[in-house]
Every structure is written in C-alpha cells, then in structure tokens.
Amino acid sequence: MKQIIDVKLKTRNVDFSGCKTDVLVVGVFSDAKKLDPVNARLDKKLAGAIGRLIKLGDFKGADKTSAIVYGNEKIGARRVLLVGLGEKDKATVDTIRKATANAAKKSVEIKAKTVALALHNAFGRRFDLSAVGKACGEGTYFGSYIYDEFVTESKDGRLSSLKVEVVDPDLAKLRQLKKGLSAGAVIGRSQSFARTLANRPGNIIYPAKLAAAAQEVARGSKRLSCTVFDKKQLTAKGMGGVLAVGSGSQHEPRFIILKYSPANNKSANKLPLIALVGKAITFDSGGISIKPAANMDEMKLDKTGGIAVLGTMKALAELELPVRVYGIIPSAENLPGGSSYRPGDIINTFSGKTVEVQNTDAEGRIILCDALAYAVKQKCEVVIDIATLTGACMVALGKHMAGLMGNDEELIKQIQKASEDSGEKVWPMPSGDEYAEEMKSKIADLKNIGSRWGGACTAAAFLRQFIGEAKWGHLDIAGMDLIQSASEFSAVGSSGFGVRLLTTYLMNLVDKKK
Ligand code: BES
Ligand code: ZN
Ligand code: ZN
C-alpha cells in the first residue's frame, strides 16, 4: 500500500542556527524564566524576534500551541517553529512525541518540504536519547498523517513527500538519537499503514481484502508467512464462532494467521511463544440485534484490533526482533440477513465449548474465542488480544485509555510499561469469576452476554474462559480506535492505536533478555 505522504527520516550532524531547512523546530517550556541557550542564540541572530513574540504573550510555550518566526540571512532556516512543551516538570517522552507530531502536522499544512527537528534539545539529558529518537520517529509519522485517498480534487495541492531530519551538532548524541529514530520510523510507518487500512470503509475492505493485505505484508518479509482459512476451511476446522458471525454477509469470513520466525533462533527460544490476536469485524451493524442508525458508520473501525496486529507484525518483521510471534486475525462482517445467525442460536466453537447467542451485537467475543483457542492450540505461552470490544469500556474510561485485563500480574506490568513507553494509554480492569458467573447458560456451556453492568469486564471474562493455561492480556480499545475530530497533532479518523503499544511491548521483551 502506498503511504499517502512519503516521509523520509534521518539524522544530521549540524549546528542548530546554521542548519538550512524550510522549518527548524525548537521547543519552549511554559514555565521557563528565560530562553534556553540554543533558542537564545537563535533569538540573537533573529534580532530578538522570539523574545518579542513571547513578551507580547502571543506564544507562551503552552502545551498544544505553536508559533512561527521567520528566518533571516543570519540563520540557515527559512522559518523557526516554536512548539509549546507545557510545564517542565510534567514533561515526559510523550511530550516530545506529541510536540513532534504537532510540528509535522504544521509543516504539512504550510507545505514545508524539509524539516529540522531540534525539539530534543530542550530536554538535555533528562530522558534516554534513544527513547527520545523513537518518539520523534513515531511522532513525525503520526502528525503528518492524512487520509484523502478518495478525495478527488485536493491531491495536487498538497505535499507528496516530507523530509525530516533530527539535527544536533554533537555526533555522540546524534548516534543515540538515531538508534531510536530508526525504530520509531518503522513503528510510525506501520501505524500509518494501519490507519489507512482502518480508514477504508466496509465496501472497500472486507475479510477477503484484509486477508489479501496481510498476505502482501507477509510477501514483504522473508521471516513472515501468512495462512488464510476461507469459509470451507473454517467449516473443516470447526471454527463455528467466526462462521456464525460472518453468516449474514455476502462477504465471507476469513481467519488470518501470520507467523514471524526470527533469524536469531537461539535468543528467541529463550522467550515465550507469543500470540497477538486482533478482532477484525470489517463492519459491525450489530446483525439481527441491529444497532441504532446514528453513527453506525463508525463501525467500519470495528476491524482496528486486527489491523493493529497486522501493523505490529509488519513492524516486527522490519525491526527483525528475535522473538517468535503469531499474529492471529479472525475477520467477518456482521450484517443482518436471511442467513444471519440469530439470538437464541447455539454455536459450536473451535474450543469445543458451546455458546448460546443472546445478542448478535456481542460478536467480537464470538470470533475471538475461536482465535484464542487456536492460539492456545498452537502452544502459545503468552496471548494478548486487542479488540474494539465493548461500548461499556468507552463508558468506563472515556476516549483516553484502553481497558487492560488479564490473568498474569507480570504480563500486565509489561503491558503497562509498554504503554508508558509508547504513549498509548491503558488502565487495569477486572475480569474474574464474578463476571464469568453472569454468562452461565442453562442450555449451552456459556452465553455471550452478562447483565447490564460492567460490560467490559463480562466481555473479558467471556474471553478468559478460552485461554486455558496461557498467560493472557486483553486490551479493549473501543473508544481508542477513532479520533473524532482533528487536533493540533492528528488528523480525524483511525488512530492506529495498538501498533506502538504492541511493538514496544515486543521490543522491551527482547531488550530485557539481552
Ligand atoms: N463493536 C462493538 C463495540 C464498540 C462500541 C466499539 C462503540 C467501538 C465503539 C461491539 O461489537 C458491540 O456492539 N458490543 C456491544 C455488546 C453488548 C451487546 C453486550 C455493546 O458494547 O453495546
Ligand atoms: Zn457488535
Ligand atoms: Zn463489534
């Protein structure tokens, strides 16, 4: 798939004020008493233009803000973009990621072709420079992302490529930044890839198309293989959950398995075999238990868990991490029709457990239970699933963080650490026996919904019953999949949530074992 804006990321060993570029990006804290040495030097060469801007109160260094100062013959840059970093003590690596995204978005808007990033300079040695570089890479892709592949007119007007360089006069510093920057660029590119796939609507992307996209990703790497089960194979394997959910649509369901086998087997074998499992409902109408019409279009994003897994597998293969990973993506379209599954139906799932359907809109858990049981059958020791599973999770946590459930303290901590490192936020929630109790059925092994309350927890407790002895983590990303309106650092539409989180989880795992 072609990336919509072709982003090129590099490092450059150059003096800040001498650096030739369309935009030089520097950071300013809101509570700084005076300009830092680099900004002060720029200000001097610009005859006090930065100082005057700040003094007038037009720019205060607040979070989410920025201001442009035009260059002159004394500096290399045509423009200096001041980006607000907020209060110094509150800053984290995510501050740098967001500020970078802000700068990248502005640069695209003003059609700057070259950008020199010097944001890291404001932080001195406060954060690990490789982590800072990674955030710069991720942020550049995130902020410059736009989705306009079906807009016929605007194309000629907008930027087709963007060259971004992280600049610093200190070569040793630059080397460390570069380590992270290359990883960040891979992750950022995979996240943009995921956002584009996710933004494509149900008439463009349906299970067979998603499977084709996965196969194309696998073709791009020697270390990835891709197997796809179609309806016939799903029937032969007994994947009754995926089949039932997909039965109402002309577009037949698929079960996508990506397998990553690292070159460095010796160190990879010391790590557990991991499965990443993602829900990919290409459109969720609710089925016979149909959803209300308002905002139903947003349910094209019900495939984003699966796409996050696909994006992560792509990043993993490009990073060539020494860890064995399955990416498992059950995919179906949930529509009402003459052949749809119905409330009351009893389904034979892949695990052997029978499920009584009480609501066809609780379809995510039905396709996921086949995928989780499949992962367990492949002897995966760690299984992490990611799904736009419940509106209830969004009610509980809002659109700020994903729900995190699981059965293993250590795994939960590792996911929380990856969350901190990647800026994709999660919050722990329960999923124990009390919740599972609510899904006991009189006529089958379990039913697919619990009581009115704690819907995110009951959904997770449903999944837990298919995990066997594996260590399990569950991410409910309903609410995180969609950015409802454009902000200073993002376009509207898919957020690509999960690609940074899951890839960072895998990177940390590998790092720890080194
Ligand atoms: N895909 C939805 C969940 C969802 C809601 C995702 C809003 C993103 C935004 C899921 O399949 C669903 O419909 N869940 C039901 C479950 C209920 C019937 C128990 C829900 O949340 O209402
Ligand atoms: Zn649903
Ligand atoms: Zn759904």
Coordinates of C-alpha atoms and ligand atoms in Angstrom, one line a residue:
M1 CA 0.0 0.0 0.0
K2 CA 1.3 3.4 -0.9
Q3 CA 1.8 5.8 2.0
I4 CA -0.1 8.9 1.5
I5 CA 2.7 11.3 2.3
D6 CA 6.1 9.8 1.7
V7 CA 8.0 10.6 4.9
K8 CA 11.8 10.4 5.0
L9 CA 13.5 10.4 8.3
K10 CA 17.2 11.0 9.0
T11 CA 19.7 12.5 11.4
R12 CA 22.0 15.3 10.5
N13 CA 25.2 16.5 12.3
V14 CA 24.8 20.3 12.0
D15 CA 24.7 23.4 14.1
F16 CA 21.2 24.4 15.0
S17 CA 21.3 28.0 13.8
G18 CA 23.3 27.2 10.7
C19 CA 21.0 24.4 9.6
K20 CA 19.5 25.0 6.2
T21 CA 15.8 23.9 6.1
D22 CA 12.3 25.1 5.4
V23 CA 11.4 24.7 9.1
L24 CA 13.6 24.5 12.2
V25 CA 11.6 23.1 15.1
V26 CA 12.5 24.0 18.7
G27 CA 10.7 23.5 22.0
V28 CA 9.7 26.1 24.7
F29 CA 8.5 25.3 28.2
S30 CA 5.7 27.4 29.6
D31 CA 7.4 27.9 32.9
A32 CA 10.9 28.7 31.6
K33 CA 12.1 32.0 33.1
K34 CA 14.3 32.7 30.1
L35 CA 15.2 31.1 26.7
D36 CA 17.5 28.1 26.7
P37 CA 21.0 28.7 25.2
V38 CA 20.1 27.4 21.7
N39 CA 16.9 29.4 21.5
A40 CA 18.7 32.4 22.9
R41 CA 21.3 32.2 20.2
L42 CA 18.7 31.9 17.5
D43 CA 16.9 34.9 19.1
K44 CA 20.0 37.0 19.0
K45 CA 20.5 36.2 15.3
L46 CA 16.9 37.0 14.6
A47 CA 17.3 40.4 16.3
G48 CA 15.1 39.4 19.3
A49 CA 12.0 38.3 17.3
I50 CA 11.5 35.2 19.5
G51 CA 11.8 37.2 22.7
R52 CA 9.3 39.8 21.4
L53 CA 6.8 37.1 20.5
I54 CA 7.0 35.6 24.0
K55 CA 7.0 39.0 25.7
L56 CA 3.9 40.1 23.9
G57 CA 2.2 36.9 25.1
D58 CA 1.4 35.7 21.6
F59 CA 3.2 32.5 22.5
K60 CA 3.5 31.2 26.0
G61 CA 5.0 27.7 25.5
A62 CA 1.7 26.1 26.5
D63 CA 1.1 22.5 25.6
K64 CA -0.6 22.1 22.2
T65 CA 0.4 25.5 20.9
S66 CA 3.0 26.7 18.4
A67 CA 4.2 29.9 16.6
I68 CA 6.3 30.6 13.6
V69 CA 9.1 33.1 13.4
Y70 CA 10.5 33.9 10.0
G71 CA 14.2 33.4 9.4
N72 CA 16.7 35.9 8.0
E73 CA 20.1 35.8 6.3
K74 CA 21.8 35.1 9.7
I75 CA 20.3 31.7 10.2
G76 CA 20.0 28.7 7.9
A77 CA 16.3 28.1 8.4
R78 CA 13.5 29.8 6.5
R79 CA 11.3 29.5 9.5
V80 CA 11.7 28.7 13.2
L81 CA 8.7 26.8 14.5
L82 CA 8.4 27.2 18.3
V83 CA 6.4 24.4 19.8
G84 CA 4.9 24.6 23.3
L85 CA 6.1 21.9 25.7
G86 CA 4.0 22.9 28.7
E87 CA 5.4 22.8 32.3
K88 CA 8.9 21.4 32.6
D89 CA 8.2 19.0 35.5
K90 CA 5.2 17.5 33.8
A91 CA 7.1 16.6 30.6
T92 CA 7.6 13.0 29.6
V93 CA 8.9 11.3 26.4
D94 CA 5.3 11.5 25.2
T95 CA 5.6 15.3 25.4
I96 CA 8.3 15.0 22.7
R97 CA 6.2 12.6 20.7
K98 CA 3.2 15.0 20.7
A99 CA 5.3 18.1 20.1
T100 CA 6.9 16.3 17.1
A101 CA 3.5 15.3 15.8
N102 CA 2.3 18.9 16.2
A103 CA 5.4 20.2 14.2
A104 CA 4.9 17.6 11.5
K105 CA 1.3 18.5 11.1
K106 CA 2.1 22.2 10.8
S107 CA 4.8 21.5 8.3
V108 CA 2.4 19.6 6.1
E109 CA -0.1 22.4 6.4
I110 CA 2.4 25.1 5.3
K111 CA 3.8 22.7 2.7
A112 CA 7.3 22.7 4.0
K113 CA 9.3 20.1 2.2
T114 CA 12.2 19.9 4.7
V115 CA 12.0 20.0 8.5
A116 CA 14.9 20.1 11.0
L117 CA 13.8 18.7 14.4
A118 CA 15.7 20.1 17.4
L119 CA 13.0 19.5 20.0
H120 CA 15.1 17.1 22.0
N121 CA 17.5 19.9 22.8
A122 CA 15.1 21.4 25.4
F123 CA 15.3 18.2 27.5
G124 CA 19.1 18.0 27.8
R125 CA 19.9 14.5 29.1
R126 CA 16.7 14.1 31.1
F127 CA 15.5 11.1 29.0
D128 CA 17.2 8.3 27.3
L129 CA 18.2 9.7 23.9
S130 CA 17.2 6.5 22.1
A131 CA 13.7 6.7 23.6
V132 CA 13.6 10.4 22.5
G133 CA 14.6 9.4 19.0
K134 CA 11.9 6.7 18.9
A135 CA 9.3 9.2 20.0
C136 CA 10.5 11.7 17.2
G137 CA 10.1 9.0 14.6
E138 CA 6.7 7.9 15.8
G139 CA 5.5 11.5 16.2
T140 CA 6.6 12.6 12.8
Y141 CA 4.5 9.9 11.1
F142 CA 1.6 10.4 13.4
G143 CA 1.3 14.1 12.9
S144 CA 2.0 14.2 9.2
Y145 CA -0.6 11.5 8.5
I146 CA -3.6 12.4 6.3
Y147 CA -6.2 10.2 4.7
D148 CA -7.5 11.5 1.4
E149 CA -7.2 8.6 -1.0
F150 CA -10.8 9.0 -2.2
V151 CA -10.8 12.8 -2.3
T152 CA -10.5 13.7 -6.0
E153 CA -9.6 17.4 -6.0
S154 CA -7.3 18.2 -3.1
K155 CA -4.5 16.0 -4.2
D156 CA -2.5 18.3 -6.5
G157 CA -2.5 21.0 -3.8
R158 CA -0.9 19.0 -1.1
L159 CA 2.5 17.8 -0.2
S160 CA 3.6 14.4 -1.5
S161 CA 6.8 14.0 0.4
L162 CA 8.3 15.3 3.6
K163 CA 11.9 15.1 4.6
V164 CA 12.5 15.3 8.3
E165 CA 15.9 15.4 10.0
V166 CA 16.7 15.3 13.6
V167 CA 19.6 17.7 13.9
D168 CA 22.3 18.1 16.6
P169 CA 25.9 19.4 16.5
D170 CA 27.0 16.7 18.9
L171 CA 27.7 13.5 17.0
A172 CA 27.7 11.2 20.1
K173 CA 24.2 12.5 21.0
L174 CA 23.0 12.1 17.4
R175 CA 24.1 8.5 17.3
Q176 CA 22.0 7.6 20.3
L177 CA 19.0 9.5 18.9
K178 CA 19.5 7.7 15.6
K179 CA 19.1 4.3 17.2
G180 CA 15.7 5.1 18.4
L181 CA 14.8 7.2 15.4
S182 CA 15.1 4.2 13.0
A183 CA 12.9 2.0 15.2
G184 CA 10.5 4.9 15.6
A185 CA 10.3 5.4 11.9
V186 CA 9.5 1.7 11.3
I187 CA 6.8 1.8 14.0
G188 CA 5.4 5.1 12.8
R189 CA 5.2 3.9 9.2
S190 CA 3.4 0.7 10.4
Q191 CA 1.0 2.8 12.4
S192 CA 0.2 5.0 9.3
F193 CA -0.3 1.8 7.3
A194 CA -2.7 0.6 9.9
R195 CA -4.6 3.9 10.0
T196 CA -5.1 3.8 6.2
L197 CA -6.3 0.2 6.2
A198 CA -8.7 1.1 9.1
N199 CA -10.0 4.3 7.5
R200 CA -11.1 2.4 4.4
P201 CA -14.8 1.6 4.6
G202 CA -16.7 -1.6 4.5
N203 CA -17.3 -1.6 0.8
I204 CA -13.5 -1.4 0.2
I205 CA -12.2 -3.6 2.9
Y206 CA -14.0 -6.8 3.8
P207 CA -12.5 -10.1 5.2
A208 CA -11.0 -11.3 1.9
K209 CA -9.4 -7.9 1.2
L210 CA -8.0 -7.7 4.7
A211 CA -6.5 -11.2 4.2
A212 CA -5.0 -10.0 0.9
A213 CA -3.4 -7.1 2.7
A214 CA -2.0 -9.5 5.3
Q215 CA -0.6 -11.7 2.5
E216 CA 1.0 -8.7 0.9
V217 CA 2.7 -7.7 4.2
A218 CA 4.0 -11.3 4.5
R219 CA 5.4 -11.2 1.0
G220 CA 7.4 -8.2 2.0
S221 CA 9.5 -10.2 4.5
K222 CA 11.3 -13.5 4.4
R223 CA 10.6 -14.0 8.1
L224 CA 6.8 -13.7 7.8
S225 CA 4.4 -16.3 6.5
C226 CA 0.7 -16.0 6.1
T227 CA -2.0 -18.6 6.0
V228 CA -5.7 -17.7 5.4
F229 CA -8.7 -20.0 6.1
D230 CA -11.7 -19.3 3.9
K231 CA -15.2 -20.5 4.6
K232 CA -14.6 -24.0 3.5
Q233 CA -11.5 -24.4 5.7
L234 CA -13.3 -22.7 8.6
T235 CA -16.0 -25.3 8.3
A236 CA -13.5 -28.1 8.1
K237 CA -11.6 -26.8 11.2
G238 CA -14.8 -26.3 13.2
M239 CA -14.5 -22.6 13.7
G240 CA -18.2 -22.1 14.4
G241 CA -17.8 -18.7 16.0
V242 CA -16.2 -17.0 13.0
L243 CA -18.6 -18.7 10.7
A244 CA -21.7 -17.8 12.7
V245 CA -20.8 -14.1 12.9
G246 CA -20.0 -13.9 9.2
S247 CA -23.0 -15.8 8.0
G248 CA -25.2 -12.8 7.3
S249 CA -22.8 -11.2 4.8
Q250 CA -22.1 -11.7 1.1
H251 CA -18.5 -11.2 2.0
E252 CA -17.4 -14.5 3.6
P253 CA -15.3 -14.6 6.7
R254 CA -11.6 -15.3 6.9
F255 CA -9.2 -16.4 9.6
I256 CA -5.8 -14.9 9.0
I257 CA -2.6 -16.3 10.6
L258 CA 0.7 -14.5 10.3
K259 CA 3.8 -16.3 11.6
Y260 CA 7.0 -14.5 12.3
S261 CA 10.1 -16.7 12.6
P262 CA 13.2 -14.7 13.7
A263 CA 16.6 -15.4 12.2
N264 CA 18.2 -15.4 15.6
N265 CA 16.6 -18.6 17.0
K266 CA 18.9 -19.0 19.9
S267 CA 17.9 -15.9 21.8
A268 CA 14.3 -16.1 20.5
N269 CA 13.9 -19.6 22.0
K270 CA 14.6 -18.1 25.5
L271 CA 11.4 -16.0 25.1
P272 CA 7.9 -17.4 25.3
L273 CA 6.0 -18.1 22.1
I274 CA 3.6 -15.2 21.7
A275 CA 0.3 -14.7 20.0
L276 CA -1.2 -11.4 19.2
V277 CA -4.9 -11.8 18.5
G278 CA -7.0 -9.0 17.0
K279 CA -10.7 -8.6 16.3
A280 CA -11.4 -7.6 12.7
I281 CA -15.1 -7.1 12.1
T282 CA -14.9 -5.1 8.8
F283 CA -18.3 -3.6 9.6
D284 CA -20.4 -4.1 12.7
S285 CA -24.1 -3.4 12.1
G286 CA -25.0 -5.4 15.2
G287 CA -26.5 -8.1 13.0
I288 CA -30.1 -9.1 13.8
S289 CA -29.7 -7.3 17.2
I290 CA -29.1 -4.3 14.9
K291 CA -27.6 -1.1 16.2
P292 CA -29.3 2.4 16.1
A293 CA -28.6 4.3 12.9
A294 CA -26.8 7.3 14.5
N295 CA -23.0 7.0 13.9
M296 CA -23.3 3.4 12.7
D297 CA -20.7 4.4 10.0
E298 CA -18.1 4.5 12.8
M299 CA -18.4 0.7 13.0
K300 CA -16.2 0.4 9.9
L301 CA -13.5 0.8 12.6
D302 CA -14.5 -2.4 14.3
K303 CA -11.6 -4.1 12.5
T304 CA -8.9 -2.0 14.1
G305 CA -7.8 -4.6 16.7
G306 CA -7.0 -7.0 13.9
I307 CA -5.3 -4.2 11.9
A308 CA -3.2 -3.2 14.9
V309 CA -2.0 -6.8 15.0
L310 CA -1.2 -6.7 11.3
G311 CA 0.7 -3.4 11.7
T312 CA 2.6 -4.8 14.6
M313 CA 3.6 -7.9 12.6
K314 CA 4.8 -5.6 9.8
A315 CA 6.9 -3.5 12.3
L316 CA 8.2 -6.7 14.0
A317 CA 9.5 -8.1 10.7
E318 CA 11.2 -4.8 9.7
L319 CA 12.8 -4.5 13.1
E320 CA 13.9 -8.2 12.9
L321 CA 13.3 -8.7 16.6
P322 CA 14.4 -12.1 18.0
V323 CA 11.1 -13.3 19.3
R324 CA 8.6 -15.8 17.9
V325 CA 5.2 -14.3 17.3
Y326 CA 1.9 -15.4 15.8
G327 CA -0.5 -12.7 14.6
I328 CA -4.0 -14.1 14.5
I329 CA -6.8 -12.1 13.0
P330 CA -10.3 -13.5 12.8
S331 CA -12.3 -11.4 10.3
A332 CA -16.0 -11.2 9.5
E333 CA -18.7 -8.7 8.5
N334 CA -21.6 -8.6 11.0
L335 CA -24.8 -8.0 9.0
P336 CA -28.5 -8.9 9.3
G337 CA -30.0 -11.0 6.6
G338 CA -31.7 -14.2 5.7
S339 CA -28.7 -16.3 6.5
S340 CA -27.6 -14.4 9.6
Y341 CA -27.0 -16.0 13.0
R342 CA -29.8 -15.2 15.4
P343 CA -30.4 -14.5 19.1
G344 CA -31.1 -17.9 20.6
D345 CA -28.7 -19.8 18.3
I346 CA -26.3 -22.2 19.9
I347 CA -22.8 -22.3 18.3
N348 CA -20.1 -24.9 18.4
T349 CA -16.9 -23.0 18.8
F350 CA -13.4 -24.2 17.9
S351 CA -12.5 -24.9 21.6
G352 CA -15.4 -27.5 21.8
K353 CA -17.4 -25.2 24.1
T354 CA -20.9 -24.3 23.0
V355 CA -22.1 -20.7 23.1
E356 CA -25.7 -19.6 23.4
V357 CA -26.2 -16.3 21.5
Q358 CA -28.3 -13.8 23.3
N359 CA -27.2 -10.7 21.3
T360 CA -25.7 -10.8 17.9
D361 CA -24.1 -7.4 18.5
A362 CA -21.8 -9.1 21.1
E363 CA -20.0 -10.7 18.1
G364 CA -16.4 -9.7 18.8
R365 CA -16.1 -12.2 21.6
I366 CA -17.6 -14.9 19.4
I367 CA -14.9 -14.6 16.7
L368 CA -12.2 -14.0 19.3
C369 CA -13.0 -17.2 21.3
D370 CA -12.1 -19.3 18.2
A371 CA -8.9 -17.3 17.7
L372 CA -7.8 -17.6 21.4
A373 CA -8.5 -21.3 21.4
Y374 CA -6.5 -21.6 18.1
A375 CA -3.5 -19.7 19.7
V376 CA -3.6 -22.0 22.7
K377 CA -3.7 -25.0 20.4
Q378 CA -0.5 -23.6 18.7
K379 CA 1.1 -23.8 22.2
C380 CA 1.4 -20.0 22.5
E381 CA 2.5 -19.3 26.1
V382 CA 1.6 -15.6 26.1
V383 CA -1.6 -14.5 24.3
I384 CA -2.5 -10.8 24.0
D385 CA -5.8 -9.8 22.3
I386 CA -6.8 -6.4 21.2
A387 CA -10.4 -5.5 20.2
T388 CA -12.9 -2.8 19.9
L389 CA -15.0 -5.0 22.1
T390 CA -17.5 -3.0 24.2
G391 CA -19.2 0.3 24.3
A392 CA -19.1 -0.2 28.1
C393 CA -15.3 0.2 28.1
M394 CA -15.7 3.6 26.5
V395 CA -18.3 4.5 29.1
A396 CA -15.9 3.4 31.9
L397 CA -12.7 5.0 30.7
G398 CA -13.7 7.6 28.1
K399 CA -11.7 8.1 25.0
H400 CA -8.4 8.5 26.8
M401 CA -7.3 5.0 27.6
A402 CA -7.9 1.4 26.7
G403 CA -9.1 -1.2 29.2
L404 CA -6.5 -3.7 30.3
M405 CA -7.5 -7.1 31.7
G406 CA -5.5 -10.3 32.1
N407 CA -4.7 -13.3 34.2
D408 CA -1.0 -12.7 34.9
E409 CA 0.5 -9.8 37.0
E410 CA 3.9 -9.8 35.3
L411 CA 2.3 -9.6 31.8
I412 CA 0.0 -6.8 32.9
K413 CA 3.0 -4.9 34.3
Q414 CA 4.9 -5.4 31.0
I415 CA 1.9 -4.1 29.0
Q416 CA 1.7 -1.1 31.4
K417 CA 5.4 -0.4 30.9
A418 CA 4.9 -0.6 27.1
S419 CA 2.0 1.8 27.4
E420 CA 4.2 4.3 29.3
D421 CA 6.9 4.0 26.7
S422 CA 4.6 4.3 23.7
G423 CA 2.2 6.9 24.9
E424 CA -0.8 4.6 24.1
K425 CA -2.6 4.6 27.5
V426 CA -4.2 1.7 29.2
W427 CA -5.9 1.2 32.6
P428 CA -6.3 -2.0 34.5
M429 CA -9.8 -3.5 34.9
P430 CA -11.1 -6.8 36.5
S431 CA -12.4 -9.8 34.6
G432 CA -12.7 -12.5 37.3
D433 CA -15.2 -15.3 38.2
E434 CA -18.0 -13.0 39.4
Y435 CA -18.3 -11.7 35.8
A436 CA -18.0 -15.2 34.3
E437 CA -20.8 -16.3 36.6
E438 CA -23.2 -14.0 34.8
M439 CA -22.7 -15.8 31.5
K440 CA -23.7 -19.3 32.6
S441 CA -26.3 -20.7 30.2
K442 CA -29.0 -23.3 31.0
I443 CA -28.8 -24.8 27.6
A444 CA -25.2 -24.4 26.5
D445 CA -21.7 -24.0 28.1
L446 CA -22.0 -20.3 28.2
K447 CA -23.9 -17.4 26.8
N448 CA -22.5 -14.4 25.0
I449 CA -23.7 -11.5 27.3
G450 CA -23.9 -10.9 31.1
S451 CA -26.0 -8.4 33.0
R452 CA -26.4 -4.8 32.2
W453 CA -23.5 -3.7 34.3
G454 CA -19.8 -4.0 33.9
G455 CA -20.0 -4.9 30.2
A456 CA -16.3 -4.5 29.5
C457 CA -15.5 -6.9 32.4
T458 CA -18.0 -9.5 31.4
A459 CA -16.7 -9.4 27.8
A460 CA -13.2 -10.0 29.1
A461 CA -14.4 -12.8 31.4
F462 CA -16.0 -14.5 28.4
L463 CA -12.7 -14.5 26.6
R464 CA -10.8 -15.7 29.7
Q465 CA -12.7 -19.0 29.5
F466 CA -11.0 -19.8 26.3
I467 CA -7.4 -19.1 27.3
G468 CA -6.5 -22.3 29.2
E469 CA -3.2 -22.2 30.9
A470 CA -1.7 -19.4 28.8
K471 CA -0.7 -16.0 30.2
W472 CA -3.3 -13.7 28.9
G473 CA -3.6 -9.9 28.4
H474 CA -6.7 -8.3 26.9
L475 CA -7.0 -4.8 25.5
D476 CA -10.4 -3.3 25.0
I477 CA -9.8 -0.4 22.6
A478 CA -13.4 0.6 21.9
G479 CA -13.2 4.4 22.1
M480 CA -9.4 4.5 21.3
D481 CA -9.9 3.4 17.6
L482 CA -11.4 6.7 16.4
I483 CA -10.1 10.2 16.7
Q484 CA -13.4 12.1 16.3
S485 CA -12.0 15.5 15.3
A486 CA -8.7 16.8 14.1
S487 CA -6.4 18.2 16.8
E488 CA -3.1 20.1 16.7
F489 CA -1.3 16.8 16.3
S490 CA -3.6 14.4 14.5
A491 CA -6.0 14.0 11.6
V492 CA -9.5 12.8 12.2
G493 CA -10.3 9.1 11.7
S494 CA -8.4 6.0 12.7
S495 CA -5.8 6.4 15.4
G496 CA -3.9 3.2 14.7
F497 CA -4.0 2.5 18.4
G498 CA -2.1 -0.6 19.4
V499 CA 0.7 -0.6 16.9
R500 CA 3.0 1.4 19.1
L501 CA 1.9 -0.3 22.2
L502 CA 2.3 -3.9 21.0
T503 CA 5.5 -3.3 19.1
T504 CA 7.0 -1.5 22.1
Y505 CA 5.9 -4.5 24.3
L506 CA 7.9 -6.8 22.0
M507 CA 10.9 -4.5 21.9
N508 CA 11.0 -4.3 25.7
L509 CA 10.8 -8.1 26.0
V510 CA 13.8 -8.5 23.7
D511 CA 15.7 -5.7 25.4
K512 CA 15.3 -7.3 28.8
K513 CA 16.7 -10.6 27.6
K514 CA 19.8 -9.1 26.1
Ligands
BES1 N1 -18.0 -3.1 18.2 C1 -18.9 -3.0 19.3 C2 -18.3 -2.2 20.5 C3 -18.0 -0.8 20.2 C4 -18.9 0.2 20.6 C5 -16.8 -0.4 19.7 C6 -18.6 1.5 20.4 C7 -16.5 0.9 19.4 C8 -17.4 1.9 19.8 C9 -19.3 -4.4 19.9 O1 -19.3 -5.4 18.9 C10 -20.6 -4.3 20.5 O2 -21.5 -3.9 19.8 N2 -20.7 -4.5 21.8 C11 -22.0 -4.4 22.5 C12 -22.0 -5.5 23.5 C13 -23.4 -5.7 24.1 C14 -24.4 -6.2 23.1 C15 -23.2 -6.7 25.2 C16 -22.0 -3.1 23.1 O3 -21.0 -2.6 23.6 O4 -23.1 -2.5 23.2
ZN2 ZN -21.2 -5.6 18.0
ZN3 ZN -18.1 -5.2 17.2

